[in-house]
CSV table of N, CA and C in Angstrom, one decimal:
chain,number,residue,atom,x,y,z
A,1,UNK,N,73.5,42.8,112.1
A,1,UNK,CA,72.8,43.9,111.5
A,1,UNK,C,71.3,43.7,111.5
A,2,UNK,N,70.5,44.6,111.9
A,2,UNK,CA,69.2,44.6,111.4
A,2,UNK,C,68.7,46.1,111.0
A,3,UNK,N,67.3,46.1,110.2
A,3,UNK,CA,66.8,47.2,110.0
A,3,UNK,C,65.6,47.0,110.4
A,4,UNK,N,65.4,48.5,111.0
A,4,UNK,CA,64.3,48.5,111.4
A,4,UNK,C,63.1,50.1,110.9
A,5,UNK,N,62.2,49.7,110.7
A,5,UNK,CA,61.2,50.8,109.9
A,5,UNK,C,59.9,50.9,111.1
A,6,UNK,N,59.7,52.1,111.8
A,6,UNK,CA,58.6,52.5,112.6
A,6,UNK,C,57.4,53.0,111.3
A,7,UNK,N,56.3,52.5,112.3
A,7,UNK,CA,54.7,53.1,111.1
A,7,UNK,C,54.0,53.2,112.5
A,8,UNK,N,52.6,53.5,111.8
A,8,UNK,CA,51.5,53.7,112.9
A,8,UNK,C,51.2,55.2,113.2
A,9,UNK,N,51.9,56.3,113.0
A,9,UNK,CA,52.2,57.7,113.6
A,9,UNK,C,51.1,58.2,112.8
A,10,UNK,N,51.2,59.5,113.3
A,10,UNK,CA,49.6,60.7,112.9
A,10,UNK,C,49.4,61.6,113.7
A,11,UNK,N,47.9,61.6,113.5
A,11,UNK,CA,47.3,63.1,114.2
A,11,UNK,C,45.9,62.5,114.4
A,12,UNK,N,46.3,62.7,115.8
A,12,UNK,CA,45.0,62.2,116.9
A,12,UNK,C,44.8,63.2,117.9
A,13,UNK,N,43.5,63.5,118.7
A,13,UNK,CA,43.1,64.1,119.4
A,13,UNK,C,43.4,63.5,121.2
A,14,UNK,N,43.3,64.6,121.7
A,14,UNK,CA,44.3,64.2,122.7
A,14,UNK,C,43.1,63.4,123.4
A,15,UNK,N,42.9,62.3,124.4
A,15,UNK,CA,42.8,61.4,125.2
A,15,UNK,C,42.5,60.1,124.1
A,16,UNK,N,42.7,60.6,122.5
A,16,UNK,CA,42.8,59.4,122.3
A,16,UNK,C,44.1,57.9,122.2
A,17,UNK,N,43.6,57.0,121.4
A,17,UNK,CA,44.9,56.1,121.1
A,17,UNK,C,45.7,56.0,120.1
A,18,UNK,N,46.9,55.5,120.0
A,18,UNK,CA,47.5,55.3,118.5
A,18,UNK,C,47.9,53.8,119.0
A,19,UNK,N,48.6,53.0,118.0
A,19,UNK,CA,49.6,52.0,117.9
A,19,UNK,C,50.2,51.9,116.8
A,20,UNK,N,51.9,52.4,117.9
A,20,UNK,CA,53.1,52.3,116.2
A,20,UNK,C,53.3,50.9,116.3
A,21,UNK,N,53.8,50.5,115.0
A,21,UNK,CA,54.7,49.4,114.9
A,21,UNK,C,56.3,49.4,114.6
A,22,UNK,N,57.6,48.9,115.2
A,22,UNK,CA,58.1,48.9,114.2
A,22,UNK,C,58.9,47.4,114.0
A,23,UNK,N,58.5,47.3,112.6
A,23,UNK,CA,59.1,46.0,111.8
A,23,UNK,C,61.1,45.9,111.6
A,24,UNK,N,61.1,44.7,112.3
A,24,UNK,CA,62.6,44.2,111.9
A,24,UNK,C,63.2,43.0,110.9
A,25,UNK,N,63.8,43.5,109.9
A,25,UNK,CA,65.0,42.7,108.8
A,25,UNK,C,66.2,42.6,109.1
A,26,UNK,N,66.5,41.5,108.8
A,26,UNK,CA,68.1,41.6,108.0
A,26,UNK,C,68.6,40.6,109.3
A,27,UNK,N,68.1,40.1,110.3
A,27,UNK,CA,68.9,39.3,111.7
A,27,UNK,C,67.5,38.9,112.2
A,28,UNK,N,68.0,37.8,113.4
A,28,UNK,CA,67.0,37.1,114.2
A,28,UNK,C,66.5,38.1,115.2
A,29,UNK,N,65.1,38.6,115.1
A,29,UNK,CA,64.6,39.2,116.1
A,29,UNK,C,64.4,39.1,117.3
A,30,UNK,N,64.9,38.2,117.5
A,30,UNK,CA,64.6,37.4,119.2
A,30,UNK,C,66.0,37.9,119.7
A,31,UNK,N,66.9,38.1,119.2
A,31,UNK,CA,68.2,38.4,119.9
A,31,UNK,C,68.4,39.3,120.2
A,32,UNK,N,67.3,40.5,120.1
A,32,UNK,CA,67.3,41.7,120.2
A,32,UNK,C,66.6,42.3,121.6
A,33,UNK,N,66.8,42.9,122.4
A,33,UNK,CA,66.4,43.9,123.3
A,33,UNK,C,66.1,45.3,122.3
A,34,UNK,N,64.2,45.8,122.7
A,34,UNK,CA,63.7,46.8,121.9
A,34,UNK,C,63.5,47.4,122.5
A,35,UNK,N,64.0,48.5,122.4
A,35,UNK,CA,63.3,50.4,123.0
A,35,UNK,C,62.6,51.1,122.0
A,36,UNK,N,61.8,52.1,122.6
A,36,UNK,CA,61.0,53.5,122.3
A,36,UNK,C,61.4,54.4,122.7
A,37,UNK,N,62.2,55.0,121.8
A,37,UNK,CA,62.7,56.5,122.4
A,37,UNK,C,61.5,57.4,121.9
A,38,UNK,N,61.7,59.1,122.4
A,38,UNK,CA,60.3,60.0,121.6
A,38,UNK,C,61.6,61.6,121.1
A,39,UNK,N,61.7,62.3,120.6
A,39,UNK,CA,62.0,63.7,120.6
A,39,UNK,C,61.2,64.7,120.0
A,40,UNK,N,60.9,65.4,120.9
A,40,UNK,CA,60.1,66.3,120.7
A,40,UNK,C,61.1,67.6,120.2
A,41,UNK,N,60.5,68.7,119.0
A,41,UNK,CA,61.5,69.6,118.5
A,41,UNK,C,62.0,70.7,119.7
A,42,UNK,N,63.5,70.9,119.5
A,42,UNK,CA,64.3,71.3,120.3
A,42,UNK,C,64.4,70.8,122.0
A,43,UNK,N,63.9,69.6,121.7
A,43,UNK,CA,64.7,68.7,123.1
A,43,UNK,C,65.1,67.5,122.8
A,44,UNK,N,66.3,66.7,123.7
A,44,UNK,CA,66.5,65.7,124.0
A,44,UNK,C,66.0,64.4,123.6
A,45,UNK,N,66.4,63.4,123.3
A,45,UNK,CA,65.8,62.0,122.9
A,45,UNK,C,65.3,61.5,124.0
A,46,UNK,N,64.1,61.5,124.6
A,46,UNK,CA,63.5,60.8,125.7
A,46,UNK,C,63.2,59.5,125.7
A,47,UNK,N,63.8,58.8,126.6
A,47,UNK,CA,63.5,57.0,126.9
A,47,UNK,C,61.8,57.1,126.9
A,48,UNK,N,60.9,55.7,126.3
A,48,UNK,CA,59.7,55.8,126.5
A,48,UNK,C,59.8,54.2,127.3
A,49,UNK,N,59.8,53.1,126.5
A,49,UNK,CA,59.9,52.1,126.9
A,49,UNK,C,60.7,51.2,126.4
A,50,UNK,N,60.5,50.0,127.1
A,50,UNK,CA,61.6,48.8,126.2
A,50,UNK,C,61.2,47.8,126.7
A,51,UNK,N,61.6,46.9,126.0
A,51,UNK,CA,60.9,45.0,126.2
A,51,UNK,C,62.4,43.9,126.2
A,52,UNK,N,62.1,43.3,126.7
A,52,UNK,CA,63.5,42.0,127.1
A,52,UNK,C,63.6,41.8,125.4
A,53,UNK,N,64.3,40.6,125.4
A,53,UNK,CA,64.5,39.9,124.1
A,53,UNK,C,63.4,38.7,123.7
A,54,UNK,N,62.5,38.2,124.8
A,54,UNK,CA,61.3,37.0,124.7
A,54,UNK,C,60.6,37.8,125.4
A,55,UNK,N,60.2,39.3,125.5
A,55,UNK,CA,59.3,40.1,125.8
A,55,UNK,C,59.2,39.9,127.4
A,56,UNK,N,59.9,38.9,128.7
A,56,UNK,CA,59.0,38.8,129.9
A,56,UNK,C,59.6,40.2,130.9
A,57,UNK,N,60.6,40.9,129.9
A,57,UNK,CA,60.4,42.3,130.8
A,57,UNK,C,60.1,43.3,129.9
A,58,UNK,N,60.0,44.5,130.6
A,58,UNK,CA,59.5,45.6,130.3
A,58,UNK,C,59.9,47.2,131.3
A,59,UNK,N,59.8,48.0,130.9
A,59,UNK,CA,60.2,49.1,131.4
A,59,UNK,C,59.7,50.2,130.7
A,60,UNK,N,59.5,51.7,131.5
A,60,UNK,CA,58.5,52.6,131.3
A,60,UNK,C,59.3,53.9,131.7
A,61,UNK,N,59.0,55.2,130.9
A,61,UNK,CA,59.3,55.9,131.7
A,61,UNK,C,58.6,56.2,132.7
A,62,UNK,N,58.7,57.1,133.8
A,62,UNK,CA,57.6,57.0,135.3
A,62,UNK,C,56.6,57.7,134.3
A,63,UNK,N,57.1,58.6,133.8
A,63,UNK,CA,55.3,59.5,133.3
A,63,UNK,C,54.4,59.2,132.2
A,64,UNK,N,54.8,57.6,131.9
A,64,UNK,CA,53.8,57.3,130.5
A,64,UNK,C,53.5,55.9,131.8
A,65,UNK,N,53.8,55.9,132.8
A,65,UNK,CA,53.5,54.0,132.7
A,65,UNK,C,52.1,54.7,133.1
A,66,UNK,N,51.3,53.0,132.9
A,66,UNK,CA,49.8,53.1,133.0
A,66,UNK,C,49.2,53.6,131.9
A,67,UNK,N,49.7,54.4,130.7
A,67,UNK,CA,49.3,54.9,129.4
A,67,UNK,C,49.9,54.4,128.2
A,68,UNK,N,51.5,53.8,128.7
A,68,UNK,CA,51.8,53.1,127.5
A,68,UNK,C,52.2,51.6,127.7
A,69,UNK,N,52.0,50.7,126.6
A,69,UNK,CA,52.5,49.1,126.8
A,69,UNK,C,53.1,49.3,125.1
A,70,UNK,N,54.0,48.3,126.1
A,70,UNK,CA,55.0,47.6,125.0
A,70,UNK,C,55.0,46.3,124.6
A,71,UNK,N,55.2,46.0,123.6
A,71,UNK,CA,54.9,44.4,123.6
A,71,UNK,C,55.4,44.1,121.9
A,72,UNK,N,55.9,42.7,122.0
A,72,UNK,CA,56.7,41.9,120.6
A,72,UNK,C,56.2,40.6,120.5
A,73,UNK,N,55.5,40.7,118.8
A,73,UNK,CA,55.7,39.4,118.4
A,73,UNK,C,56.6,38.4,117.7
A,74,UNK,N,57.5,38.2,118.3
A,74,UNK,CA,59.4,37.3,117.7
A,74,UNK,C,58.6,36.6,116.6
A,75,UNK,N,57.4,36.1,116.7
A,75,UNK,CA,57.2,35.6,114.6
A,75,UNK,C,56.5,36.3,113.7
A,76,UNK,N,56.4,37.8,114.2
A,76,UNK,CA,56.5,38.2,113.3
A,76,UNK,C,57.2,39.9,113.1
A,77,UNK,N,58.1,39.4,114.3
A,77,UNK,CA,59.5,40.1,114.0
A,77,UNK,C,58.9,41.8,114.0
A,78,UNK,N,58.4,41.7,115.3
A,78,UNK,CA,57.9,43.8,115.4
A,78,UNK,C,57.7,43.4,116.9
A,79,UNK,N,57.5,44.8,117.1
A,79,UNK,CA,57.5,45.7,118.4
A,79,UNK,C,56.9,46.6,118.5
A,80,UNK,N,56.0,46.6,119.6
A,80,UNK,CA,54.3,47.9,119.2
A,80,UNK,C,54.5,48.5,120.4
A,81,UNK,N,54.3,49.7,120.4
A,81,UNK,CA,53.6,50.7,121.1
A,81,UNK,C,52.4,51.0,121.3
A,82,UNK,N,51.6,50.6,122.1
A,82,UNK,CA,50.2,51.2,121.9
A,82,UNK,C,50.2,52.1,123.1
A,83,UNK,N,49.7,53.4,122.4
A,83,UNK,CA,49.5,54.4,123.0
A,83,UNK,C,48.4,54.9,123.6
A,84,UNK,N,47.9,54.6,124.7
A,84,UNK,CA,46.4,55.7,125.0
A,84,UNK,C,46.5,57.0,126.3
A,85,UNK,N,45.3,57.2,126.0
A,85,UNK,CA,44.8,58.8,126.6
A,85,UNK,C,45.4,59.1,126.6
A,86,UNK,N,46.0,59.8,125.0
A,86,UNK,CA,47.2,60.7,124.4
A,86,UNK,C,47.1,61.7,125.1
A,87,UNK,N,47.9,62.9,125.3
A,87,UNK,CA,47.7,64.7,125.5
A,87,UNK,C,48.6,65.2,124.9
A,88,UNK,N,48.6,66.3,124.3
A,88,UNK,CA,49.2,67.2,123.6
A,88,UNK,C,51.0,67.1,124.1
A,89,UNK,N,51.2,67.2,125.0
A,89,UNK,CA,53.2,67.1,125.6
A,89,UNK,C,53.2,65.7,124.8
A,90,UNK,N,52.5,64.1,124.5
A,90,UNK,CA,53.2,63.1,124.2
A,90,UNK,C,54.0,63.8,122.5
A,91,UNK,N,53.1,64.7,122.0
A,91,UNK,CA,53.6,64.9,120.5
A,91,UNK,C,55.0,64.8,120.4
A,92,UNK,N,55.7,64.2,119.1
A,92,UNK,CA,57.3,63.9,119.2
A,92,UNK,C,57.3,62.9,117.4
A,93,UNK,N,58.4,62.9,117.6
A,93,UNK,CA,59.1,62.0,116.5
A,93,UNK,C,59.3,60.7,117.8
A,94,UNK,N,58.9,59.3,117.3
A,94,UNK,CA,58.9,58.3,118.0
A,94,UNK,C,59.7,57.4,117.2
A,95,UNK,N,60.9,56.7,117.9
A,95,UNK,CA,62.2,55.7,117.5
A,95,UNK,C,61.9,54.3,118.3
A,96,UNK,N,61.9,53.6,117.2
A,96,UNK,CA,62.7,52.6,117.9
A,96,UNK,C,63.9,52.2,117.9
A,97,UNK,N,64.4,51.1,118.8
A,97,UNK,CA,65.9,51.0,118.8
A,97,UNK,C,66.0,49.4,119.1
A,98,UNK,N,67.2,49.1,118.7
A,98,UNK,CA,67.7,47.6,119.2
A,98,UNK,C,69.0,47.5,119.8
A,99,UNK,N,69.3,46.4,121.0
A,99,UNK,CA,70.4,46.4,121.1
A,99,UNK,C,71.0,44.5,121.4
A,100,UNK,N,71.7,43.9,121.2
A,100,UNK,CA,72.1,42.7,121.8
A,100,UNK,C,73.0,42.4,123.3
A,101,UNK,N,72.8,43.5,123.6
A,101,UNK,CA,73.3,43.7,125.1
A,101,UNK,C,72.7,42.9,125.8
A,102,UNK,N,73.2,41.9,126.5
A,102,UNK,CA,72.7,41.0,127.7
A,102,UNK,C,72.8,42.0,129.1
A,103,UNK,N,71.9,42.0,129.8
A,103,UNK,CA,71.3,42.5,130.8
A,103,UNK,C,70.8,43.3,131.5
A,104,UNK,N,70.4,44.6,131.7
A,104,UNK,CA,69.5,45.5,132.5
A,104,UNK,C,69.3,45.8,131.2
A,105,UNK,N,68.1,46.1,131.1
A,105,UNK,CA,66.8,46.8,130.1
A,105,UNK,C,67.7,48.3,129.8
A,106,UNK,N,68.1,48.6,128.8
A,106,UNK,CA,68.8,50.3,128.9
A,106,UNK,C,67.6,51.4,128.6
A,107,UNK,N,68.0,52.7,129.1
A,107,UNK,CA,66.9,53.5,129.4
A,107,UNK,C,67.7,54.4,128.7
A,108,UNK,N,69.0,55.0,128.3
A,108,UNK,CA,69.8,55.7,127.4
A,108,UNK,C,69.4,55.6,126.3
A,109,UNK,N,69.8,56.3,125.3
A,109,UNK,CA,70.1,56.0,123.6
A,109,UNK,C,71.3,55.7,123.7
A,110,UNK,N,72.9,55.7,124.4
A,110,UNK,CA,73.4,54.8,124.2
A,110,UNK,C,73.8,53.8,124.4
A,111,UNK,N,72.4,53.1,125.0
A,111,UNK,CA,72.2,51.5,125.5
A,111,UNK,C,72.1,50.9,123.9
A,112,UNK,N,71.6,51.7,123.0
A,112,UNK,CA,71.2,50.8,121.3
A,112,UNK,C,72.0,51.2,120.5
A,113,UNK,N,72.2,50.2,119.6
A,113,UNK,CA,73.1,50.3,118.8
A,113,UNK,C,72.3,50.3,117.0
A,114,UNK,N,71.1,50.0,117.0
A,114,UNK,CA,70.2,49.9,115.8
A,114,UNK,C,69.3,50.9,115.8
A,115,UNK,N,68.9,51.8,114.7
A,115,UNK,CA,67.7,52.7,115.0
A,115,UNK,C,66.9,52.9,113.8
A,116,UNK,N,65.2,53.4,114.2
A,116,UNK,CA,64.0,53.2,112.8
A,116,UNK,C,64.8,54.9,112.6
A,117,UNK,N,63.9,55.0,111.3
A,117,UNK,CA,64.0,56.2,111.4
A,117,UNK,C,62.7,57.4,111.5
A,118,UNK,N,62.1,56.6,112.4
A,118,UNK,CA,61.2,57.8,113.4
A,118,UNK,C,60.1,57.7,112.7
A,119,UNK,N,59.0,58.3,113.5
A,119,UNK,CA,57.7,58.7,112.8
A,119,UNK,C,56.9,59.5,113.6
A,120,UNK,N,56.0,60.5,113.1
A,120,UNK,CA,56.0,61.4,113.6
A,120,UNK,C,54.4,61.5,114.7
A,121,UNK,N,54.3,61.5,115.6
A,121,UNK,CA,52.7,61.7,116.5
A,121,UNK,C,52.6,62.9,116.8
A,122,UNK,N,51.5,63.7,116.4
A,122,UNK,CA,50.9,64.6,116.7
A,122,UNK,C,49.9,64.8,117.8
A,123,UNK,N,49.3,65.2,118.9
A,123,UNK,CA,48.2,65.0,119.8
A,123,UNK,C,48.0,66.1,119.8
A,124,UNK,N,46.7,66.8,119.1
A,124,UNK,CA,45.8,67.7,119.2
A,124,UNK,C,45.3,68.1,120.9
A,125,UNK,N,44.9,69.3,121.0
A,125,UNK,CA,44.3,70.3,121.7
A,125,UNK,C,42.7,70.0,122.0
C-alpha cells in the first residue's frame, strides 16, 4: 500500500511554468513505477507521463514531450512534474499514480493500481 497526495497546482498564464509534486507514504518508493495522468471536465483520463522505478526511463504523451519532464527523488519519496510553456488545453485536474508492475512503462489508467487525489491547473488566456 502506499499513499499518495499531489500539490504544486494553480492558475498560471499560459506560456508559463508550474511544478506539481506528488509525495508518497505508507511503502518503499523505489518499488514503484510513477505516472501523470490529467482530466479535463467532461473527458477522459489522459496519460501525461511516467518514470521507471530508479527513474532511468521515462515516457510522454506525443503532445506534451519537449514541454513536460518527469523526474523522482527515491530519498525523498516524490515525483515532479514540471510543466512549461503552459496553454490554455493543458488546464485539467492532474493524478498521479503508482504501480509495482515489472515492465513496459503503462500509458493506461489501468496499468496503476495507487492514485493522488488530483489537483487542479488552470492556464489562463
Amino acid at each position: 500500500q502506499v499513499q499518495l497526495v499531489e500539490s504544486g497546482g494553480g492558475l498560471v498564464q499560459a506560456g508559463g511554468s508550474l511544478r506539481l509534486s506528488c509525495a508518497a507514504s505508507g511503502s518503499t518508493f523505489s518499488s514503484y513505477a510513477m505516472g501523470w495522468f490529467r482530466q479535463a471536465p467532461g473527458k477522459e483520463r489522459d496519460f501525461v507521463a511516467a518514470i521507471s522505478r530508479s527513474g532511468g526511463n521515462t515516457d510522454y504523451a506525443d503532445s506534451l514531450k519537449g514541454r513536460f519532464t518527469v523526474s523522482r527523488d527515491n530519498a525523498k519519496n516524490t515525483v515532479y512534474l514540471q510543466m512549461n510553456s503552459l496553454k490554455p488545453e493543458d488546464t485539467a485536474v492532474y493524478y498521479c499514480a503508482a504501480t509495482r508492475t515489472i515492465g513496459t512503462i503503462a500509458t493506461i489508467s489501468r496499468g496503476y493500481n495507487y492514485w493522488g487525489q488530483g489537483t487542479q491547473v488552470t492556464v489562463s488566456s
